[in-house]
mmCIF file of C-alpha atoms and ligand atoms in Angstrom:
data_model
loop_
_atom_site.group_PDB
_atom_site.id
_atom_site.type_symbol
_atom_site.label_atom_id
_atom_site.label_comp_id
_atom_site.label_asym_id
_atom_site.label_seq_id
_atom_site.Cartn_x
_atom_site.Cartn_y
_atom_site.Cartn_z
ATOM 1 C CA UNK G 1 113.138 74.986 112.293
ATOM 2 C CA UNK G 2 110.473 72.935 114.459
ATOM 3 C CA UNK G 3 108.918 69.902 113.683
ATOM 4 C CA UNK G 4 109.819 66.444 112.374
ATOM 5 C CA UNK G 5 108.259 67.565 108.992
ATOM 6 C CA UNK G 6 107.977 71.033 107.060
ATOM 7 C CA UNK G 7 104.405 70.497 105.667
ATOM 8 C CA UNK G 8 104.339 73.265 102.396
ATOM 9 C CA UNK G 9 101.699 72.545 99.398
ATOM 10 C CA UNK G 10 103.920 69.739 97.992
ATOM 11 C CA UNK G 11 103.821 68.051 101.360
ATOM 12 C CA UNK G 12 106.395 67.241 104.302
ATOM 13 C CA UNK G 13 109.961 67.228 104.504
ATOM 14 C CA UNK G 14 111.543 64.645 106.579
ATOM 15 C CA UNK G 15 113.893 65.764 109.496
ATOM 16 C CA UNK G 16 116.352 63.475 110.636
ATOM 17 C CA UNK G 17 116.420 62.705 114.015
ATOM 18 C CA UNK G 18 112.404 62.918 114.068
ATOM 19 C CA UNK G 19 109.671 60.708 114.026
ATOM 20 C CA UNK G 20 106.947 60.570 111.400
ATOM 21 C CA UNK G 21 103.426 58.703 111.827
ATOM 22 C CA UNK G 22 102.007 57.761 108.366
ATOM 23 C CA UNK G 23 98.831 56.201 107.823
ATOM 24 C CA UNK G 24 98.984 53.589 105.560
ATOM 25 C CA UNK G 25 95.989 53.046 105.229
ATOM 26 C CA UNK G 26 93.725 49.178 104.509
ATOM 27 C CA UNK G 27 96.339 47.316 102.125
ATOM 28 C CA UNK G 28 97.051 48.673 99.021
ATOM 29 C CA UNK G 29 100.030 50.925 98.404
ATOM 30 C CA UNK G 30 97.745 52.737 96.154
ATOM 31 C CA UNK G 31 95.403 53.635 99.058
ATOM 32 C CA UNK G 32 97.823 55.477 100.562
ATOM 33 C CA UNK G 33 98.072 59.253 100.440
ATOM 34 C CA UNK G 34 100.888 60.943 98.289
ATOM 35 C CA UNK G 35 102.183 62.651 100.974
ATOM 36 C CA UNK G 36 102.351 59.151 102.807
ATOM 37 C CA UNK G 37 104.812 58.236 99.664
ATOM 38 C CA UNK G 38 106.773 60.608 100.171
ATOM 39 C CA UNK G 39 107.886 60.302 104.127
ATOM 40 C CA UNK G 40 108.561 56.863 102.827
ATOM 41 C CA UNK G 41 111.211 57.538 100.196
ATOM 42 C CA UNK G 42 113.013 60.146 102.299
ATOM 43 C CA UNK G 43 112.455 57.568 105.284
ATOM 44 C CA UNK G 44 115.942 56.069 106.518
ATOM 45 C CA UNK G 45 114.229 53.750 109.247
ATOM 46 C CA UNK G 46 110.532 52.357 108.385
ATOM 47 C CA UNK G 47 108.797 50.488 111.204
ATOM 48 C CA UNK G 48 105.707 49.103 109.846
ATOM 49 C CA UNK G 49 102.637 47.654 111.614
ATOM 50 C CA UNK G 50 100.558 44.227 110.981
ATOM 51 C CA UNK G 51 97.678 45.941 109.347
ATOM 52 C CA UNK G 52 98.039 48.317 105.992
ATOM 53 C CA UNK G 53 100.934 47.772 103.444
ATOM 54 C CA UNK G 54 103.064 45.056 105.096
ATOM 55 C CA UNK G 55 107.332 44.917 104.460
ATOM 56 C CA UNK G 56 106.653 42.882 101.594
ATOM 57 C CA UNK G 57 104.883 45.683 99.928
ATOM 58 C CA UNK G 58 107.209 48.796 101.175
ATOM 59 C CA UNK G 59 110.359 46.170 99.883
ATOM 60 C CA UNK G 60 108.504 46.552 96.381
ATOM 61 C CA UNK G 61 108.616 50.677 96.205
ATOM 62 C CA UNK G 62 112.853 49.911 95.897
ATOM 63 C CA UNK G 63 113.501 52.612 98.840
ATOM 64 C CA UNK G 64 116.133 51.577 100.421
ATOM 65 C CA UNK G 65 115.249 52.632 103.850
ATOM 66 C CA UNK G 66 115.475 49.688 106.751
ATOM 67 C CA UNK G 67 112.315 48.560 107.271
ATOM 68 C CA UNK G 68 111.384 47.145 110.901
ATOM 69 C CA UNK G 69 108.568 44.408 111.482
ATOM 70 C CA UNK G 70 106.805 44.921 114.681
ATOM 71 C CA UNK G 71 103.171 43.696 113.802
ATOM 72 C CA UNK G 72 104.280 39.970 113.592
ATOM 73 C CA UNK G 73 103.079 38.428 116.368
ATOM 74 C CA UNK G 74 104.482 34.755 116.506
ATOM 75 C CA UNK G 75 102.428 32.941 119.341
ATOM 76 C CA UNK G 76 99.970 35.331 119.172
ATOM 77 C CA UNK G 77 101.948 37.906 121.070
ATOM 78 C CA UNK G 78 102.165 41.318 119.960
ATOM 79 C CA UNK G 79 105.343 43.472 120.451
ATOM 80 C CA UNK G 80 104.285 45.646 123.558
ATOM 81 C CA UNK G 81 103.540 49.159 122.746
ATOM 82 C CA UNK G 82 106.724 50.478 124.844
ATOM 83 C CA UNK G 83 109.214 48.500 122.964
ATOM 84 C CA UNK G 84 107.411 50.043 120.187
ATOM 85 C CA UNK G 85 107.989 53.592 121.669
ATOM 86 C CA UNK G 86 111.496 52.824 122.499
ATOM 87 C CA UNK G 87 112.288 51.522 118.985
ATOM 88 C CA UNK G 88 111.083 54.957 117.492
ATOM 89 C CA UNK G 89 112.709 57.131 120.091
ATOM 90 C CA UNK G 90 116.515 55.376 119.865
ATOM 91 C CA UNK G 91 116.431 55.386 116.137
ATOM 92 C CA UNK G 92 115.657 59.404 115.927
ATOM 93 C CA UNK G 93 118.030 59.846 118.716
ATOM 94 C CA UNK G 94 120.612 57.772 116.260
ATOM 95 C CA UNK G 95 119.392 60.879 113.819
ATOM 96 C CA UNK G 96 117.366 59.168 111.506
ATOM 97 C CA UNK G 97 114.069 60.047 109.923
ATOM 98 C CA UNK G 98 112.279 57.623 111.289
ATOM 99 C CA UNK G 99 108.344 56.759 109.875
ATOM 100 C CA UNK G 100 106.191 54.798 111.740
ATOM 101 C CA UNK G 101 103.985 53.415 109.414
ATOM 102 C CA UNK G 102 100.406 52.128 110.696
ATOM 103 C CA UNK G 103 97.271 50.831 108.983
ATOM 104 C CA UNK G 104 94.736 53.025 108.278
ATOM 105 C CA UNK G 105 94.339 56.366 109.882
ATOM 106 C CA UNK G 106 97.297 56.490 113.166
ATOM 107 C CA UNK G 107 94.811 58.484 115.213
ATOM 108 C CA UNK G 108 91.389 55.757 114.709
ATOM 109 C CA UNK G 109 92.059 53.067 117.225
ATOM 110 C CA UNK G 110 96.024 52.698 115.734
ATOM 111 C CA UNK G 111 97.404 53.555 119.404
ATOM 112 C CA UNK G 112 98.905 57.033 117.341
ATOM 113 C CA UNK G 113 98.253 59.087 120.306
ATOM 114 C CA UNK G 114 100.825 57.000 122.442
ATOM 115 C CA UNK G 115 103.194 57.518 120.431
ATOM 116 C CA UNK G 116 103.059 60.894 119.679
ATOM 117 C CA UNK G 117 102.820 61.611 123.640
ATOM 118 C CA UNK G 118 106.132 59.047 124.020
ATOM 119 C CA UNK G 119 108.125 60.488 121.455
ATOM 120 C CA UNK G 120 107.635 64.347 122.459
ATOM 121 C CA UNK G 121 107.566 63.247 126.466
ATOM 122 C CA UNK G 122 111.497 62.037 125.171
ATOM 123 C CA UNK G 123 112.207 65.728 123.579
ATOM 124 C CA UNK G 124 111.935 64.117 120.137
ATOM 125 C CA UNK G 125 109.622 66.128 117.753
ATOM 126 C CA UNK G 126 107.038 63.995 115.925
ATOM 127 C CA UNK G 127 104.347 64.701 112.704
ATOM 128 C CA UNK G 128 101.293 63.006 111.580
ATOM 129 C CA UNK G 129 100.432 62.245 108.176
ATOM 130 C CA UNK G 130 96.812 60.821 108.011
ATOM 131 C CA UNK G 131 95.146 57.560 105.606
ATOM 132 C CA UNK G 132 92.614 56.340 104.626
ATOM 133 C CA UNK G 133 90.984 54.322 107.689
ATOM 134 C CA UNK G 134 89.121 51.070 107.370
ATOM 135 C CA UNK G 135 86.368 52.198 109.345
ATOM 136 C CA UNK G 136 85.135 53.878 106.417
ATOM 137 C CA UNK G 137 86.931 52.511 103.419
ATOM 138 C CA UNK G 138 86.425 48.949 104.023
ATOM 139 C CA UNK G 139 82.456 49.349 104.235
ATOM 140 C CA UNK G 140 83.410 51.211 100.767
ATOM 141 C CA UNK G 141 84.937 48.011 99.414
ATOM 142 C CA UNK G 142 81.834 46.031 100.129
ATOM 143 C CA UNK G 143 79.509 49.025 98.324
ATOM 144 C CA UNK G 144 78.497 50.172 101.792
ATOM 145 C CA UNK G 145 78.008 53.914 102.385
ATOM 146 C CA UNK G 146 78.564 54.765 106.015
ATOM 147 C CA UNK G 147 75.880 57.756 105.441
ATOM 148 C CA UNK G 148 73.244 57.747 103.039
ATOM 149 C CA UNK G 149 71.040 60.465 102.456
ATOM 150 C CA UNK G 150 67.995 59.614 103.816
ATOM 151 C CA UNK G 151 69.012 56.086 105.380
ATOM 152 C CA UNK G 152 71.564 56.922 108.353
ATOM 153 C CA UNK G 153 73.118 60.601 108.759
ATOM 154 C CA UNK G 154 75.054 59.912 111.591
ATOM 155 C CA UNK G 155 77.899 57.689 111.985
ATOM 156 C CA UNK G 156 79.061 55.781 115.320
ATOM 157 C CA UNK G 157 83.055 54.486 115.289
ATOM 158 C CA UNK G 158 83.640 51.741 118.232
ATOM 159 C CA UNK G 159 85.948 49.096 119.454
ATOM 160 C CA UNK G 160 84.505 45.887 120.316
ATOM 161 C CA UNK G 161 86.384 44.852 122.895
ATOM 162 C CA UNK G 162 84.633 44.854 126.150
ATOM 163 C CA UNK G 163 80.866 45.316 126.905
ATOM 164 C CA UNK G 164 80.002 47.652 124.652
ATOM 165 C CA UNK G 165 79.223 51.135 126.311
ATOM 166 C CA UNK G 166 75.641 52.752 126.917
ATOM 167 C CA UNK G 167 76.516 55.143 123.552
ATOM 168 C CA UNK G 168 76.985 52.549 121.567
ATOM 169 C CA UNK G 169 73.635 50.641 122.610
ATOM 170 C CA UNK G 170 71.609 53.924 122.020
ATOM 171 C CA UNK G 171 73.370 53.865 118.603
ATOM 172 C CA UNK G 172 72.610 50.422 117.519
ATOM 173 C CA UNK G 173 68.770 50.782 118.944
ATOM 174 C CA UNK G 174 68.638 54.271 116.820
ATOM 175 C CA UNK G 175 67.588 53.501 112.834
ATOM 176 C CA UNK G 176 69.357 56.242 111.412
ATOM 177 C CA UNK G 177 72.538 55.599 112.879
ATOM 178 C CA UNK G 178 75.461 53.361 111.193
ATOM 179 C CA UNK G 179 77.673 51.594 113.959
ATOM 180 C CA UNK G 180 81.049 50.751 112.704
ATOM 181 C CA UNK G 181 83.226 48.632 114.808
ATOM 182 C CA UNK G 182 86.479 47.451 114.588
ATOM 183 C CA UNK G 183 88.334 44.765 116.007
ATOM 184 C CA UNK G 184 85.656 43.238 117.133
ATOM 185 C CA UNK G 185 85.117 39.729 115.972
ATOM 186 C CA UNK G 186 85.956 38.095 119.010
ATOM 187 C CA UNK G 187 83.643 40.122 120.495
ATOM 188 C CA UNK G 188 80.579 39.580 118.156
ATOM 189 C CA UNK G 189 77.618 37.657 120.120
ATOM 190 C CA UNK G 190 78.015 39.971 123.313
ATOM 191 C CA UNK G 191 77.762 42.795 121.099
ATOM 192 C CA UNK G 192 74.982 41.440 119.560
ATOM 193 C CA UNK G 193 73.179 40.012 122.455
ATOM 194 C CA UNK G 194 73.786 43.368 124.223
ATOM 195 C CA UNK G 195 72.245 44.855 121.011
ATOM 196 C CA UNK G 196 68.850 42.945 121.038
ATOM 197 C CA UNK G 197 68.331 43.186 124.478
ATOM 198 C CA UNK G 198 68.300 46.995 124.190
ATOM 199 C CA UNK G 199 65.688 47.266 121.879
ATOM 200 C CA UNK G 200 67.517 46.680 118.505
ATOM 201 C CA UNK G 201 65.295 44.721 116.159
ATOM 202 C CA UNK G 202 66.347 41.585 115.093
ATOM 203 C CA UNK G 203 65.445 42.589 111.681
ATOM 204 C CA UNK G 204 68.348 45.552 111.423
ATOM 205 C CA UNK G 205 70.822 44.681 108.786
ATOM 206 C CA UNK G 206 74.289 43.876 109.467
ATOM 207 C CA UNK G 207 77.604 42.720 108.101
ATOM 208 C CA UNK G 208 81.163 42.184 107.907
ATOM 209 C CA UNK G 209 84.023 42.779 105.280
ATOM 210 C CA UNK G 210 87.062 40.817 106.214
ATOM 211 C CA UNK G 211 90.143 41.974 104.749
ATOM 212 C CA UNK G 212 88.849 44.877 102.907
ATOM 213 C CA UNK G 213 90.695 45.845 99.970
ATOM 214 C CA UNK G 214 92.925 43.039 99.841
ATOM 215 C CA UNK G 215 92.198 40.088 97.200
ATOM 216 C CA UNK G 216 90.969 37.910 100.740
ATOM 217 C CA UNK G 217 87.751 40.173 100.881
ATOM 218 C CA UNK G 218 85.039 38.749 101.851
ATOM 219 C CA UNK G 219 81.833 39.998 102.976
ATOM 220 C CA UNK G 220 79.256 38.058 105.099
ATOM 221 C CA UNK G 221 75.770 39.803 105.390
ATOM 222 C CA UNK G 222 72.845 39.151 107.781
ATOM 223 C CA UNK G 223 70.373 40.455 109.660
ATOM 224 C CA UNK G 224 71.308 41.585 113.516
ATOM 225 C CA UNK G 225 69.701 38.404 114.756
ATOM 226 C CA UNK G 226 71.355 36.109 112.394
ATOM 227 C CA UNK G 227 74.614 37.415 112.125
ATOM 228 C CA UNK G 228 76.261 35.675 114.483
ATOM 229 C CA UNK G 229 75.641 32.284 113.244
ATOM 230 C CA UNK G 230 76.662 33.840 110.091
ATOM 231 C CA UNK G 231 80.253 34.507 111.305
ATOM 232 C CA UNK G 232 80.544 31.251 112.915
ATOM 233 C CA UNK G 233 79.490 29.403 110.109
ATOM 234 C CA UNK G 234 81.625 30.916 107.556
ATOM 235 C CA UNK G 235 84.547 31.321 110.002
ATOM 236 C CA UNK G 236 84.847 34.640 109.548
ATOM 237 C CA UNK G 237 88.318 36.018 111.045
ATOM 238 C CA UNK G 238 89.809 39.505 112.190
ATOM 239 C CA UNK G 239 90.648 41.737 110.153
ATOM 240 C CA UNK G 240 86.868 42.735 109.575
ATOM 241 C CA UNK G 241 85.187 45.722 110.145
ATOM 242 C CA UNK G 242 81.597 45.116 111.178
ATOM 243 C CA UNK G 243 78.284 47.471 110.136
ATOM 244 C CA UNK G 244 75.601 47.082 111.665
ATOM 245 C CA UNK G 245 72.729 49.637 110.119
ATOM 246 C CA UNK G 246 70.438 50.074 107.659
ATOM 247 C CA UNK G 247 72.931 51.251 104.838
ATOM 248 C CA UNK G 248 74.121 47.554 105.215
ATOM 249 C CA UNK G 249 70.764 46.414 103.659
ATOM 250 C CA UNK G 250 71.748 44.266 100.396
ATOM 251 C CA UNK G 251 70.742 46.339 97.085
ATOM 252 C CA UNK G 252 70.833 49.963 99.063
ATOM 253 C CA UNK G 253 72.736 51.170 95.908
ATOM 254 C CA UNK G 254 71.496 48.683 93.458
ATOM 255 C CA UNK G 255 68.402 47.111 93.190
ATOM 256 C CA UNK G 256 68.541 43.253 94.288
ATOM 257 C CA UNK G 257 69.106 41.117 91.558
ATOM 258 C CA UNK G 258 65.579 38.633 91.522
ATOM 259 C CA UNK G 259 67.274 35.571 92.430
ATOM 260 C CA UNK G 260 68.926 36.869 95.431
ATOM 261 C CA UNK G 261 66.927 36.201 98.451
ATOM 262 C CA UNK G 262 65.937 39.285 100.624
ATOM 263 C CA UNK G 263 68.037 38.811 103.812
ATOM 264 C CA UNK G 264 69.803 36.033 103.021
ATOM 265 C CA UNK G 265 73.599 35.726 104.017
ATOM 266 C CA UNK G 266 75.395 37.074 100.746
ATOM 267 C CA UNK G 267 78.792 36.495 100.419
ATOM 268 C CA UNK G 268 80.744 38.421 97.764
ATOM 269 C CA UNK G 269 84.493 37.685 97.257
ATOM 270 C CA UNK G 270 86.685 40.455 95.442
ATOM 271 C CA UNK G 271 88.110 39.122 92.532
HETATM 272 N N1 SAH C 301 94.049 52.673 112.515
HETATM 273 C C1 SAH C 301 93.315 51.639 111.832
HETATM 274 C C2 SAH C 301 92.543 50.751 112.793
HETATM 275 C C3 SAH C 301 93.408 49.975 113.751
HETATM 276 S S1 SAH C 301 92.472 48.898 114.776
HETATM 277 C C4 SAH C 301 92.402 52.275 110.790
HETATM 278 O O1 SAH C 301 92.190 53.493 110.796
HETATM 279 O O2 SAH C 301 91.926 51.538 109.925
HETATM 280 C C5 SAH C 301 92.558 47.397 113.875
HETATM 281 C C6 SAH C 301 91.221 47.057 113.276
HETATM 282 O O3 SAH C 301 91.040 47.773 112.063
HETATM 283 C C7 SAH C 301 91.061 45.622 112.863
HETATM 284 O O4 SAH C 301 90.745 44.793 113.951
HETATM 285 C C8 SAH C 301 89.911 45.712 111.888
HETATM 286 O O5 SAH C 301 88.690 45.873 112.579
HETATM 287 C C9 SAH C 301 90.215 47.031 111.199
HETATM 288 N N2 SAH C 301 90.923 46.873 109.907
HETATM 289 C C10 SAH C 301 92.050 47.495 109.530
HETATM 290 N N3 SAH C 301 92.373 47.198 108.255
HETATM 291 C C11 SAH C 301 91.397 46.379 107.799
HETATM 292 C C12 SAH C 301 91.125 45.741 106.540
HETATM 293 N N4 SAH C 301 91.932 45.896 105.498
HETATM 294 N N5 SAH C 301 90.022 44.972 106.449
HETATM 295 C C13 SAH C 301 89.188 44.808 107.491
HETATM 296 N N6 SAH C 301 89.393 45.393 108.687
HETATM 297 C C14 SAH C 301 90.467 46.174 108.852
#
C-alpha cells in the first residue's frame, strides 16, 4: 500500500514511517476537522506550529503522542524551515507516524508545499489533511462575509510582506472585490499608501481581527484612509488578518445600531 494515509469514508489511516500535514486550523480544537482528530490520536510524533491549537491544547486531548514545539520563537527567531524538514523526515525514517500539525489550512501561506516536496524529495511518502484557514474564518469571527451577494463576488488572498503586487492593487481599486491579507501588519501603511495612490478611495472600508477565534479577538474597523492610525493607536499586533472591502462595512449583516457612528473605529472584543 502507498501513501502515508489510506483516506476511506471514515477518513485516513496513519502509516508509520510517514508524514502527515494536518491543518489545524485558527485556535480552537473544535475548529479542526474530524479527520484532523484522528491523525492526531494515531499520531506517535506531533510537531506543532505557533499558529492553530498550540501543545498546550494537543496535551489536553490525553494522546499520548510526543509532541514537538517548533513555532516558539525565543528572540524573535523562528526555527528555519529545513530543520523543520529534517525533524519530519528523521522521525518517519525512525518509523513513526509523524503529523505535522499547522494553523489553518497547510497549503494557504503555511509553507505546506515545502514540506511535502522535502519529505517525498527524501523517499518518504506524505498526506494532506486540510482546515479551516483564517483567511476566511477569522473575517467569520468578526461577522464578515468574504463574498456577499451583491457586495463583493470575488475574493483576493495575499501576503503582505513586500510591495504589494500589481494584482493586488487592481483588487483593492476594484469595489466588488474583498482583499484578504495575512501576515501583514508590519506591512500595513505601504499597503495602504500603495492602495490610495492607485485609485482606491479613501472611503473603502477596512479592518482587522486579531486573534480570531481565540478569547484575545479583537477587531479594529476603519475606513482605508484611516486605518492605519487605527492600528497604531490601538496597537494592534500579528496575528490579524486584514479586509479591506466593502463586506467590511459595519452593519453589512445587521443594521447599525443608532448610537454607533457610521465609520467610526469599532472595536468588538469576543467574550
Ligand atoms: N496556513 C494559515 C496561514 C499561515 S500565515 C491559514 O490557513 O490560516 C500566518 C498568518 O495567518 C498570520 O500572520 C495571520 O495573518 C493569519 N492567522 C492565522 N491564524 C490567525 C488567527 N487565529 N487570527 C488572526 N490571524 C490569523
Amino acid at each position: 500500500m502507498r501513501g502515508s494515509a489510506t483516506a476511506g469514508r471514515s477518513g485516513p489511516t496513519l502509516v508509520p514511517g510517514t508524514v502527515t500535514l494536518v491543518g489545524g486550523g485558527p485556535g480552537p480544537l473544535d475548529l479542526m476537522t474530524v479527520r484532523a482528530h484522528r491523525a492526531l490520536a494515531q499520531a506517535d510524533v506531533i510537531v506543532t506550529d505557533r499558529l492553530g491549537p498550540g501543545p498546550e491544547a494537543i496535551a489536553e486531548l490525553g494522546w499520548c503522542a510526543e509532541v514537538i514545539d517548533v513555532g516558539k520563537h525565543p528572540g524573535h527567531h523562528p526555527i528555519p524551515q529545513e530543520q523543520i524538514t529534517a525533524l519530519l523526515i528523521e522521525h518517519a525514517r525512525a518509523g513513526h507516524a509523524v503529523v505535522r500539525l499547522k494553523g489553518g489550512d497547510p497549503f494557504v501561506f503555511g509553507r505546506g508545499g515545502e514540506e511535502v516536496a522535502a519529505c517525498r524529495a527524501a523517499g518518504i511518502e506524505v498526506a494532506v489533511i486540510p482546515g479551516v484557514s483564517s483567511a476566511i474564518a477569522v473575517p467569520q469571527a468578526a461577522g464578515i462575509p468574504v463574498t456577499h451577494r451583491g457586495t463583493a463576488a470575488t475574493v483576493h488572498i495575499v501576503h503582505g510582506q513586500g510591495p504589494p503586487s500589481a494584482a493586488t492593487l487592481a483588487a483593492l481599486a476594484d469595489g466588488s472585490v474583498t482583499t484578504i491579507v495575512l501576515m501583514g501588519v508590519a506591512g500595513l501603511e505601504r499597503l495602504v499608501a500603495a492602495a490610495l495612490a492607485h485609485g482606491t478611495p479613501a472611503s473603502r472600508p477596512a479592518a482587522i481581527v486579531e486573534s480570531g477565534h481565540t478569547d484575545r479577538q479583537r477587531t479594529t474597523r476603519a475606513p482605508l484612509g484611516g486605518i492605519v492610525a487605527a492600528a497604531r493607536e490601538r496597537e494592534v499586533r500579528s496575528p490579524a488578518v486584514i479586509m479591506i472591502g466593502e463586506v467590511a462595512r459595519a452593519g453589512l449583516l445587521l443594521p447599525a445600531l443608532p448610537s454607533e457612528p457610521v465609520g467610526a473605529v469599532q472595536v468588538d472584543v469576543l467574550s
